[in-house]
Short mmCIF file of the C-alpha atoms (twelve columns), coordinates in Angstrom:
data_MODEL
# 
_entry.id   MODEL 
# 
loop_
_atom_site.group_PDB 
_atom_site.id 
_atom_site.type_symbol 
_atom_site.label_atom_id 
_atom_site.label_alt_id 
_atom_site.label_comp_id 
_atom_site.label_asym_id 
_atom_site.label_seq_id 
_atom_site.Cartn_x 
_atom_site.Cartn_y 
_atom_site.Cartn_z 
_atom_site.pdbx_PDB_model_num 
ATOM 1   C CA . UNK A 1   87.240  15.174  21.471  1 
ATOM 2   C CA . UNK A 2   89.731  17.594  22.842  1 
ATOM 3   C CA . UNK A 3   89.444  18.915  26.411  1 
ATOM 4   C CA . UNK A 4   88.327  22.514  26.831  1 
ATOM 5   C CA . UNK A 5   90.027  24.668  29.418  1 
ATOM 6   C CA . UNK A 6   87.772  27.521  30.513  1 
ATOM 7   C CA . UNK A 7   87.929  30.129  33.243  1 
ATOM 8   C CA . UNK A 8   84.596  30.768  34.972  1 
ATOM 9   C CA . UNK A 9   83.429  32.779  37.976  1 
ATOM 10  C CA . UNK A 10  81.234  31.070  40.569  1 
ATOM 11  C CA . UNK A 11  80.047  33.008  43.615  1 
ATOM 12  C CA . UNK A 12  82.760  35.624  43.176  1 
ATOM 13  C CA . UNK A 13  85.630  33.168  42.846  1 
ATOM 14  C CA . UNK A 14  87.451  32.305  39.618  1 
ATOM 15  C CA . UNK A 15  87.862  28.651  38.645  1 
ATOM 16  C CA . UNK A 16  89.479  26.903  35.705  1 
ATOM 17  C CA . UNK A 17  87.348  24.060  34.446  1 
ATOM 18  C CA . UNK A 18  88.726  21.416  32.134  1 
ATOM 19  C CA . UNK A 19  86.242  19.168  30.343  1 
ATOM 20  C CA . UNK A 20  85.273  17.442  27.139  1 
ATOM 21  C CA . UNK A 21  82.067  19.419  26.730  1 
ATOM 22  C CA . UNK A 22  81.873  22.427  24.430  1 
ATOM 23  C CA . UNK A 23  82.798  25.744  26.025  1 
ATOM 24  C CA . UNK A 24  79.240  27.122  25.947  1 
ATOM 25  C CA . UNK A 25  77.938  24.090  27.883  1 
ATOM 26  C CA . UNK A 26  80.654  24.421  30.537  1 
ATOM 27  C CA . UNK A 27  79.886  28.144  30.909  1 
ATOM 28  C CA . UNK A 28  76.165  27.418  31.158  1 
ATOM 29  C CA . UNK A 29  76.795  24.798  33.873  1 
ATOM 30  C CA . UNK A 30  79.036  27.169  35.854  1 
ATOM 31  C CA . UNK A 31  76.450  29.928  35.491  1 
ATOM 32  C CA . UNK A 32  73.756  27.617  36.839  1 
ATOM 33  C CA . UNK A 33  75.869  26.685  39.893  1 
ATOM 34  C CA . UNK A 34  76.572  30.414  40.480  1 
ATOM 35  C CA . UNK A 35  72.861  31.263  40.260  1 
ATOM 36  C CA . UNK A 36  71.908  28.433  42.673  1 
ATOM 37  C CA . UNK A 37  74.554  29.528  45.200  1 
ATOM 38  C CA . UNK A 38  73.334  33.155  45.051  1 
ATOM 39  C CA . UNK A 39  69.718  32.030  45.411  1 
ATOM 40  C CA . UNK A 40  70.471  29.832  48.436  1 
ATOM 41  C CA . UNK A 41  72.627  32.586  50.008  1 
ATOM 42  C CA . UNK A 42  69.736  35.057  49.673  1 
ATOM 43  C CA . UNK A 43  67.230  32.619  51.170  1 
ATOM 44  C CA . UNK A 44  69.276  31.223  54.057  1 
ATOM 45  C CA . UNK A 45  71.540  32.337  56.890  1 
ATOM 46  C CA . UNK A 46  74.566  30.298  55.850  1 
ATOM 47  C CA . UNK A 47  77.723  32.316  56.300  1 
ATOM 48  C CA . UNK A 48  80.530  30.137  55.064  1 
ATOM 49  C CA . UNK A 49  81.102  29.645  51.359  1 
ATOM 50  C CA . UNK A 50  81.933  25.971  51.817  1 
ATOM 51  C CA . UNK A 51  78.621  25.306  53.628  1 
ATOM 52  C CA . UNK A 52  76.805  27.288  50.932  1 
ATOM 53  C CA . UNK A 53  78.586  25.229  48.229  1 
ATOM 54  C CA . UNK A 54  77.642  21.945  49.933  1 
ATOM 55  C CA . UNK A 55  74.012  23.014  50.351  1 
ATOM 56  C CA . UNK A 56  73.942  24.152  46.703  1 
ATOM 57  C CA . UNK A 57  75.417  20.808  45.623  1 
ATOM 58  C CA . UNK A 58  72.775  18.959  47.659  1 
ATOM 59  C CA . UNK A 59  70.008  21.057  46.079  1 
ATOM 60  C CA . UNK A 60  71.391  20.530  42.584  1 
ATOM 61  C CA . UNK A 61  71.745  16.771  43.248  1 
ATOM 62  C CA . UNK A 62  68.129  16.720  44.487  1 
ATOM 63  C CA . UNK A 63  67.014  18.426  41.252  1 
ATOM 64  C CA . UNK A 64  69.071  15.909  39.277  1 
ATOM 65  C CA . UNK A 65  67.461  12.947  41.050  1 
ATOM 66  C CA . UNK A 66  64.024  14.497  40.512  1 
ATOM 67  C CA . UNK A 67  64.771  14.850  36.802  1 
ATOM 68  C CA . UNK A 68  66.063  11.270  36.667  1 
ATOM 69  C CA . UNK A 69  62.838  10.015  38.273  1 
ATOM 70  C CA . UNK A 70  60.792  12.081  35.838  1 
ATOM 71  C CA . UNK A 71  62.871  10.755  32.951  1 
ATOM 72  C CA . UNK A 72  62.343  7.165   34.162  1 
ATOM 73  C CA . UNK A 73  58.595  7.820   34.424  1 
ATOM 74  C CA . UNK A 74  58.530  9.332   30.933  1 
ATOM 75  C CA . UNK A 75  60.555  6.434   29.532  1 
ATOM 76  C CA . UNK A 76  58.129  3.947   31.083  1 
ATOM 77  C CA . UNK A 77  55.219  5.949   29.701  1 
ATOM 78  C CA . UNK A 78  56.921  6.064   26.304  1 
ATOM 79  C CA . UNK A 79  57.444  2.295   26.363  1 
ATOM 80  C CA . UNK A 80  53.769  1.778   27.236  1 
ATOM 81  C CA . UNK A 81  52.700  4.158   24.479  1 
ATOM 82  C CA . UNK A 82  54.963  2.320   22.039  1 
ATOM 83  C CA . UNK A 83  53.382  -1.007  23.064  1 
ATOM 84  C CA . UNK A 84  49.916  0.522   22.773  1 
ATOM 85  C CA . UNK A 85  50.847  1.952   19.382  1 
ATOM 86  C CA . UNK A 86  51.994  -1.477  18.177  1 
ATOM 87  C CA . UNK A 87  48.814  -3.063  19.548  1 
ATOM 88  C CA . UNK A 88  46.612  -0.466  17.849  1 
ATOM 89  C CA . UNK A 89  48.585  -0.838  14.613  1 
ATOM 90  C CA . UNK A 90  47.996  -4.600  14.759  1 
ATOM 91  C CA . UNK A 91  44.320  -4.020  15.511  1 
ATOM 92  C CA . UNK A 92  44.155  -1.602  12.570  1 
ATOM 93  C CA . UNK A 93  45.802  -4.166  10.286  1 
ATOM 94  C CA . UNK A 94  43.383  -6.827  11.511  1 
ATOM 95  C CA . UNK A 95  40.467  -4.462  10.938  1 
ATOM 96  C CA . UNK A 96  41.692  -3.717  7.404   1 
ATOM 97  C CA . UNK A 97  41.994  -7.461  6.713   1 
ATOM 98  C CA . UNK A 98  38.509  -8.005  8.115   1 
ATOM 99  C CA . UNK A 99  37.105  -5.214  5.954   1 
ATOM 100 C CA . UNK A 100 38.780  -6.741  2.904   1 
ATOM 101 C CA . UNK A 101 37.343  -10.150 3.799   1 
ATOM 102 C CA . UNK A 102 33.896  -8.614  4.316   1 
ATOM 103 C CA . UNK A 103 34.146  -6.862  0.960   1 
ATOM 104 C CA . UNK A 104 34.994  -10.176 -0.701  1 
ATOM 105 C CA . UNK A 105 32.072  -11.858 1.056   1 
ATOM 106 C CA . UNK A 106 29.754  -9.020  0.041   1 
ATOM 107 C CA . UNK A 107 30.945  -9.293  -3.558  1 
ATOM 108 C CA . UNK A 108 30.404  -13.053 -3.480  1 
ATOM 109 C CA . UNK A 109 26.920  -12.473 -2.052  1 
ATOM 110 C CA . UNK A 110 26.255  -9.893  -4.774  1 
ATOM 111 C CA . UNK A 111 27.325  -12.366 -7.437  1 
ATOM 112 C CA . UNK A 112 25.235  -15.065 -5.793  1 
ATOM 113 C CA . UNK A 113 22.335  -12.653 -5.420  1 
ATOM 114 C CA . UNK A 114 22.632  -11.678 -9.061  1 
ATOM 115 C CA . UNK A 115 22.787  -15.381 -9.897  1 
ATOM 116 C CA . UNK A 116 19.767  -15.924 -7.655  1 
ATOM 117 C CA . UNK A 117 18.135  -12.977 -9.355  1 
ATOM 118 C CA . UNK A 118 19.046  -14.460 -12.691 1 
ATOM 119 C CA . UNK A 119 17.724  -17.805 -11.493 1 
ATOM 120 C CA . UNK A 120 14.592  -16.095 -10.265 1 
ATOM 121 C CA . UNK A 121 14.233  -14.321 -13.609 1 
ATOM 122 C CA . UNK A 122 14.742  -17.617 -15.411 1 
ATOM 123 C CA . UNK A 123 12.116  -19.262 -13.206 1 
ATOM 124 C CA . UNK A 124 9.703   -16.407 -13.953 1 
ATOM 125 C CA . UNK A 125 10.501  -16.695 -17.652 1 
ATOM 126 C CA . UNK A 126 9.985   -20.479 -17.435 1 
ATOM 127 C CA . UNK A 127 6.591   -19.967 -15.756 1 
ATOM 128 C CA . UNK A 128 5.674   -17.434 -18.436 1 
ATOM 129 C CA . UNK A 129 6.760   -19.802 -21.201 1 
ATOM 130 C CA . UNK A 130 4.886   -22.658 -19.515 1 
ATOM 131 C CA . UNK A 131 1.765   -20.478 -19.330 1 
ATOM 132 C CA . UNK A 132 2.210   -19.501 -22.988 1 
ATOM 133 C CA . UNK A 133 2.687   -23.176 -23.888 1 
ATOM 134 C CA . UNK A 134 -0.496  -24.024 -22.003 1 
ATOM 135 C CA . UNK A 135 -2.308  -21.206 -23.803 1 
ATOM 136 C CA . UNK A 136 -0.954  -22.493 -27.139 1 
ATOM 137 C CA . UNK A 137 -2.092  -26.009 -26.304 1 
ATOM 138 C CA . UNK A 138 -5.546  -24.696 -25.441 1 
ATOM 139 C CA . UNK A 139 -5.549  -22.678 -28.657 1 
ATOM 140 C CA . UNK A 140 -4.424  -25.771 -30.564 1 
ATOM 141 C CA . UNK A 141 -7.249  -27.868 -29.022 1 
ATOM 142 C CA . UNK A 142 -9.730  -25.112 -29.849 1 
ATOM 143 C CA . UNK A 143 -8.442  -24.890 -33.433 1 
ATOM 144 C CA . UNK A 144 -8.552  -28.702 -33.821 1 
ATOM 145 C CA . UNK A 145 -12.098 -28.674 -32.525 1 
ATOM 146 C CA . UNK A 146 -13.099 -25.908 -34.948 1 
ATOM 147 C CA . UNK A 147 -11.254 -27.705 -37.762 1 
ATOM 148 C CA . UNK A 148 -13.056 -30.886 -36.930 1 
ATOM 149 C CA . UNK A 149 -16.409 -29.036 -37.033 1 
ATOM 150 C CA . UNK A 150 -15.511 -27.484 -40.373 1 
ATOM 151 C CA . UNK A 151 -14.419 -30.829 -41.836 1 
ATOM 152 C CA . UNK A 152 -17.744 -32.500 -40.997 1 
# 
């Protein structure tokens, strides 16, 4: 990237700033320094411009360090949230797998239950057939007895 050469005014004095940043960013930075110097001048009894510039630089550096600390805190928080997100995603995947396994088990139990129901129905049918067979045997004995009486 090509260096920009820009004339700016800070605290009433003109400066030429050369930098790689776009012109609008350099102007915004110079404007911020100008605003901070005016603010500090209004709120303090510093007479010399050099002392005012140093105090402004110290204040701006303090802001910068505060922002760096906040950025470090936010990065740490972001890392923790990313870890938590991964953990919860894994837990979600595990839960989905568990649900799928439970569904398979439920289906197997349904099949088994229907088989058990079928088995139970077959057992009931068997008991019914057995009872009918017993009734037929009794009927057969009765008919043989009546036949024997008729044949005598």
